[in-house]
CSV table of C-alpha atoms in Angstrom, one decimal:
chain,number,residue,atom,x,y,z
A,922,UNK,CA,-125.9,-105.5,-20.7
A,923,UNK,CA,-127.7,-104.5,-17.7
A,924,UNK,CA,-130.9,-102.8,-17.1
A,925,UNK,CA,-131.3,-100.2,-14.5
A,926,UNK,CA,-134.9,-97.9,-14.0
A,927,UNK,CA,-135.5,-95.0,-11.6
A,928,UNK,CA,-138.4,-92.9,-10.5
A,929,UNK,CA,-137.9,-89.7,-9.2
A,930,UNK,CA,-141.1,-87.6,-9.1
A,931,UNK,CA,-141.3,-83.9,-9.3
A,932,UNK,CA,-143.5,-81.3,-10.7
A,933,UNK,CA,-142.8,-80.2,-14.2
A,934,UNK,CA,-140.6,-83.2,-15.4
A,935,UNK,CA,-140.9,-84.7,-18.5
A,936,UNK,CA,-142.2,-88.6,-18.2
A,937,UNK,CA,-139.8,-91.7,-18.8
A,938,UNK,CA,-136.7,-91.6,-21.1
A,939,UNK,CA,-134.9,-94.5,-22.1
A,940,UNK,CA,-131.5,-94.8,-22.6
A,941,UNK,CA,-128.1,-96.8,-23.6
A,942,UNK,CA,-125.2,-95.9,-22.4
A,943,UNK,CA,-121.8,-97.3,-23.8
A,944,UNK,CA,-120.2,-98.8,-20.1
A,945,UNK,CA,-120.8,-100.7,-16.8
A,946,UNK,CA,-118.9,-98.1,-15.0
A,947,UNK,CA,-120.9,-97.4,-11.9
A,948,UNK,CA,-119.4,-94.1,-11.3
A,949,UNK,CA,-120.3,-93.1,-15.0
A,950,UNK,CA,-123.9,-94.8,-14.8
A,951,UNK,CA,-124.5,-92.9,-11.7
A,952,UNK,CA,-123.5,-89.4,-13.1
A,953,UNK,CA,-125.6,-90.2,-15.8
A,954,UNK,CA,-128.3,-91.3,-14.1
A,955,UNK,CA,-128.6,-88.1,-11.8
A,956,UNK,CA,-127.9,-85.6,-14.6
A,957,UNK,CA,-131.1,-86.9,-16.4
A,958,UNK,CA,-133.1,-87.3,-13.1
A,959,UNK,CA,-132.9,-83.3,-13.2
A,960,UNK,CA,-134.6,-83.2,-16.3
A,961,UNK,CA,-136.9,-86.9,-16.3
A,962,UNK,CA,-139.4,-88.0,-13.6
A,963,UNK,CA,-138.3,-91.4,-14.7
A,964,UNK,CA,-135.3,-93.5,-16.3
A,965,UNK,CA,-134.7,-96.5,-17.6
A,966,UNK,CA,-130.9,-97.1,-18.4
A,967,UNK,CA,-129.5,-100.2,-20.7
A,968,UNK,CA,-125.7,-100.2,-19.2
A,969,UNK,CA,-123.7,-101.7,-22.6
A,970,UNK,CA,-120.0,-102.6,-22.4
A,971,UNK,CA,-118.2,-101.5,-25.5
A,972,UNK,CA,-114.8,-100.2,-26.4
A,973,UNK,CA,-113.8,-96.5,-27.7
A,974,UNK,CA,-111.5,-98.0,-29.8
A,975,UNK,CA,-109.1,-94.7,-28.7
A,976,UNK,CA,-105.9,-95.3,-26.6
A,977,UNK,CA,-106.8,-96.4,-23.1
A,978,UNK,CA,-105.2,-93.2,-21.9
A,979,UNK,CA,-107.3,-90.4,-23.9
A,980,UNK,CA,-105.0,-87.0,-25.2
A,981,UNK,CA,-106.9,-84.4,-26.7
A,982,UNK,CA,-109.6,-85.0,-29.0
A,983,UNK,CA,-108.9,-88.2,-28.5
A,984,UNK,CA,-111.4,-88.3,-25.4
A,985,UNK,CA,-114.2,-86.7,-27.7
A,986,UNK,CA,-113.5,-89.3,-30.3
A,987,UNK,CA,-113.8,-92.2,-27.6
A,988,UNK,CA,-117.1,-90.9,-25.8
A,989,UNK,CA,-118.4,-90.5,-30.0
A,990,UNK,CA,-117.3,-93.8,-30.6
A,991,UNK,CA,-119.0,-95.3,-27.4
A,992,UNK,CA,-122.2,-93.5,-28.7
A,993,UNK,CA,-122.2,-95.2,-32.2
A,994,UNK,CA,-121.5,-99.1,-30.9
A,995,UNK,CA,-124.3,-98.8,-28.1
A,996,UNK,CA,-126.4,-97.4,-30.6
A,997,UNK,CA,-125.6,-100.3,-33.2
A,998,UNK,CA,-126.4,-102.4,-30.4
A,999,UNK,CA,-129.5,-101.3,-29.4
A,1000,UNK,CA,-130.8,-101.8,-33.2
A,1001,UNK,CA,-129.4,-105.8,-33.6
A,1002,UNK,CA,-130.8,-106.3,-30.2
A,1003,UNK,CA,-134.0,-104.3,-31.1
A,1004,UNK,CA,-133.2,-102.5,-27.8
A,1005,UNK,CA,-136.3,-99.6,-27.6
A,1006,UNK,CA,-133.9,-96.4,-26.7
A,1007,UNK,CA,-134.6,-93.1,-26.7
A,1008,UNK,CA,-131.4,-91.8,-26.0
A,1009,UNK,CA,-127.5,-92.8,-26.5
A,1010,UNK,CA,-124.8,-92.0,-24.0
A,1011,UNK,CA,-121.3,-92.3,-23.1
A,1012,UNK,CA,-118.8,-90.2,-21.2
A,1013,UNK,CA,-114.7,-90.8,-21.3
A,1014,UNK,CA,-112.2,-89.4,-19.5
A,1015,UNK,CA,-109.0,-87.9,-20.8
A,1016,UNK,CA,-105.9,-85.9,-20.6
A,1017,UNK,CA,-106.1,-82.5,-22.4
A,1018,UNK,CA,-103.6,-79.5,-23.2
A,1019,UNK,CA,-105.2,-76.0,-22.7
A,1020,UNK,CA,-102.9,-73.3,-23.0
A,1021,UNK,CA,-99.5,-75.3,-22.1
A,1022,UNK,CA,-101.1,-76.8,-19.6
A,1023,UNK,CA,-102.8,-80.0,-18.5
A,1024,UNK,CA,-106.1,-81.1,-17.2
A,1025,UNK,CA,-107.8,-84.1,-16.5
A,1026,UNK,CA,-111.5,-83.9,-18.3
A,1027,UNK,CA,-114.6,-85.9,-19.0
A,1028,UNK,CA,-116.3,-85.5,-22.2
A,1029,UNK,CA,-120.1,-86.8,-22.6
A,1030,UNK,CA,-121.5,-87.5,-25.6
A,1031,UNK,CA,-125.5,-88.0,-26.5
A,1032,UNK,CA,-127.7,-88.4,-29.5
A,1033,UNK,CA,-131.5,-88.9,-29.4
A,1034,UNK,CA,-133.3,-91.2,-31.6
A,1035,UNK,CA,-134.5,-88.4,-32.9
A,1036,UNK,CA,-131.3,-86.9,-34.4
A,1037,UNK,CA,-130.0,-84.2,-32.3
A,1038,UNK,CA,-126.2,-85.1,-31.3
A,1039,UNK,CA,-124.3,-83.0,-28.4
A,1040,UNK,CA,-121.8,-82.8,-26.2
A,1041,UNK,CA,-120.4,-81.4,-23.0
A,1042,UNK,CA,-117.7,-81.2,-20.9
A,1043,UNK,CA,-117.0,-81.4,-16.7
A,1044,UNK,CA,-114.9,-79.3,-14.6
A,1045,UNK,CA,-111.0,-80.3,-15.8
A,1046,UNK,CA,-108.7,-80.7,-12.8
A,1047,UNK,CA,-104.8,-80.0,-12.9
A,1048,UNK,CA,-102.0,-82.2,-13.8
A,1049,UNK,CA,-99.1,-81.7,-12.6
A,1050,UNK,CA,-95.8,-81.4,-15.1
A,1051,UNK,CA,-94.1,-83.9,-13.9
A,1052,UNK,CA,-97.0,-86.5,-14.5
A,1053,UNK,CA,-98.5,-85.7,-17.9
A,1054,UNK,CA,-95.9,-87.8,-19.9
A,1055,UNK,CA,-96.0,-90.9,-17.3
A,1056,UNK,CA,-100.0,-90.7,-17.3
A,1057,UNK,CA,-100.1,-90.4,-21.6
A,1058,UNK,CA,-97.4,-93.4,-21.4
A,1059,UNK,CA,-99.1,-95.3,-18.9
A,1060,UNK,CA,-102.9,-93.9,-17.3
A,1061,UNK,CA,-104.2,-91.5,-15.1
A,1062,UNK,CA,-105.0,-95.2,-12.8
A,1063,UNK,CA,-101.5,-95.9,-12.6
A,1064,UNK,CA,-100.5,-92.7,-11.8
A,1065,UNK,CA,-103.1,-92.2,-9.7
A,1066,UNK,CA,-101.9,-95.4,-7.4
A,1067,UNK,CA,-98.6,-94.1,-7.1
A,1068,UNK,CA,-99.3,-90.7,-6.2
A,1069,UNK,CA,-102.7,-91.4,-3.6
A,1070,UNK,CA,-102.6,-95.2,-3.4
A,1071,UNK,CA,-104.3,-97.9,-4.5
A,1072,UNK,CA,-108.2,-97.8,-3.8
A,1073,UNK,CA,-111.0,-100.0,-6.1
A,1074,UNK,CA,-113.3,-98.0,-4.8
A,1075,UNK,CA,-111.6,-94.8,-6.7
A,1076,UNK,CA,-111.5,-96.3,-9.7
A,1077,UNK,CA,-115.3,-97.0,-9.9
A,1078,UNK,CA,-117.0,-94.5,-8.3
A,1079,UNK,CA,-115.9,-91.4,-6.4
A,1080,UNK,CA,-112.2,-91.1,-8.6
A,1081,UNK,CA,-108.7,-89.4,-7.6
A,1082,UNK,CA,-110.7,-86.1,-8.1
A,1083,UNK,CA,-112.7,-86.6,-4.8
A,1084,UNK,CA,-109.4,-86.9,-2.9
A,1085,UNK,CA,-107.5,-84.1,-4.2
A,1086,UNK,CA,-110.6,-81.7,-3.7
A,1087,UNK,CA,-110.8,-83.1,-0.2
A,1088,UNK,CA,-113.6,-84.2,-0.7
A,1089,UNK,CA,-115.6,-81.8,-2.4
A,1090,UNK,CA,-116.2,-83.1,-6.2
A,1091,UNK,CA,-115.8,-87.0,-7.1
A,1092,UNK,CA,-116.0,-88.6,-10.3
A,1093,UNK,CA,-119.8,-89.1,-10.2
A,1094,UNK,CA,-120.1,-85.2,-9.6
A,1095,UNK,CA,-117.9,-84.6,-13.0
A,1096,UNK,CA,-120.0,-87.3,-15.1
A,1097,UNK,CA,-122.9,-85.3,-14.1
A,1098,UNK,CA,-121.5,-82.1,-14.9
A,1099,UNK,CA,-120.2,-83.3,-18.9
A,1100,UNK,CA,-124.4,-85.3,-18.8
A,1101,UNK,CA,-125.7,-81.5,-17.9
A,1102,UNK,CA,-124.0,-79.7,-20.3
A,1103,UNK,CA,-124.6,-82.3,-22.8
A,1104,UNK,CA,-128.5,-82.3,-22.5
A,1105,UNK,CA,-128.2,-78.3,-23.3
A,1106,UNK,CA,-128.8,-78.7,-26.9
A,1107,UNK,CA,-131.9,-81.1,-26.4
A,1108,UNK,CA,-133.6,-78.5,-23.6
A,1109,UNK,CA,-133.2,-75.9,-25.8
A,1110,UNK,CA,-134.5,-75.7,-29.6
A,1111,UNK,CA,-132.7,-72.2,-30.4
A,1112,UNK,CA,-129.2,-73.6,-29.0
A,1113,UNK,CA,-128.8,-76.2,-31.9
């Protein structure tokens, strides 16, 4: 468990919000972190490692199931630890089948102490045909590696994504996204 608090003033922000998220991903922690900035003037974040007790490679509604599953251990946490949280995160990445074809996706999950459960999804990227049975097999890291190289860096923070787009969108950026569309149902009373 780590503990990680921000302040980020701006006019017509809500005050602090305290959450949990379910991993010590930097990358994922940082999307977080600046999807709720948009919405916060402060954050506190309790970073909790726990598994999603899915595959490690995600298919389908198996990366929903993961992020859900994240969601419910950090929030089992929080109450034997007596952790004060108002908010429980977690984001997991997967491979999904739209149409015949396949995309790489992150999926964020939240529920508020106060009962409201959503969801959201990033930008998918494109997976080529020739990968999807060696990624569901394998990983997306492994495939990844052999396709761009190896790169720790990649893994943690900005992702394959940011070099494939050139530079335009990394993995933070997608976290963010899935966080965004997440909060909708907690900005909005009528959405729920």
């Amino acid at each position: 468990e780590m503990c990680i608090r921000d302040r980020y003033k701006r006019e017509g922000k809500s005050n602090m919000l305290k959450i949990g998220i379910g991993t010590k991903n930097p990358g994922k922690i940082e999307g977080a972190r600046r999807a709720l900035l948009h919405y916060y003037e402060e954050i506190e974040i309790q970073a909790i490692a726990v598994d999603s007790n899915v595959p490690e490679q995600p298919v389908n509604e198996q990366i929903y199931q993961g992020a859900k599953n994240r969601v419910e251990q950090v929030k089992k946490y929080c109450m034997e630890k007596q952790i004060e949280v108002d908010m429980f995160l977690a984001v997991e990445s997967g491979i999904i089948e739209i149409a015949g074809n396949w995309m790489i996706m992150n999926i964020a999950v939240l529920q508020t102490k106060d009962g409201i459960e959503s969801y959201g999804s990033s930008c998918g990227f494109p997976v080529p045909k020739i990968y999807v049975q060696e990624i569901i097999e394998k990983n997306l890291n492994t495939v990844m590696n052999q396709v761009l190289g190896e790169d720790e860096q990649r893994h943690n923070q900005k992702g394959g994504i940011e070099l494939l787009t050139k530079g335009i969108i990394t993995r933070i950026d997608q976290v963010e996204q899935a966080f965004v569309m997440a909060m909708i149902k907690c900005l909005n009373e009528n959405w729920r």
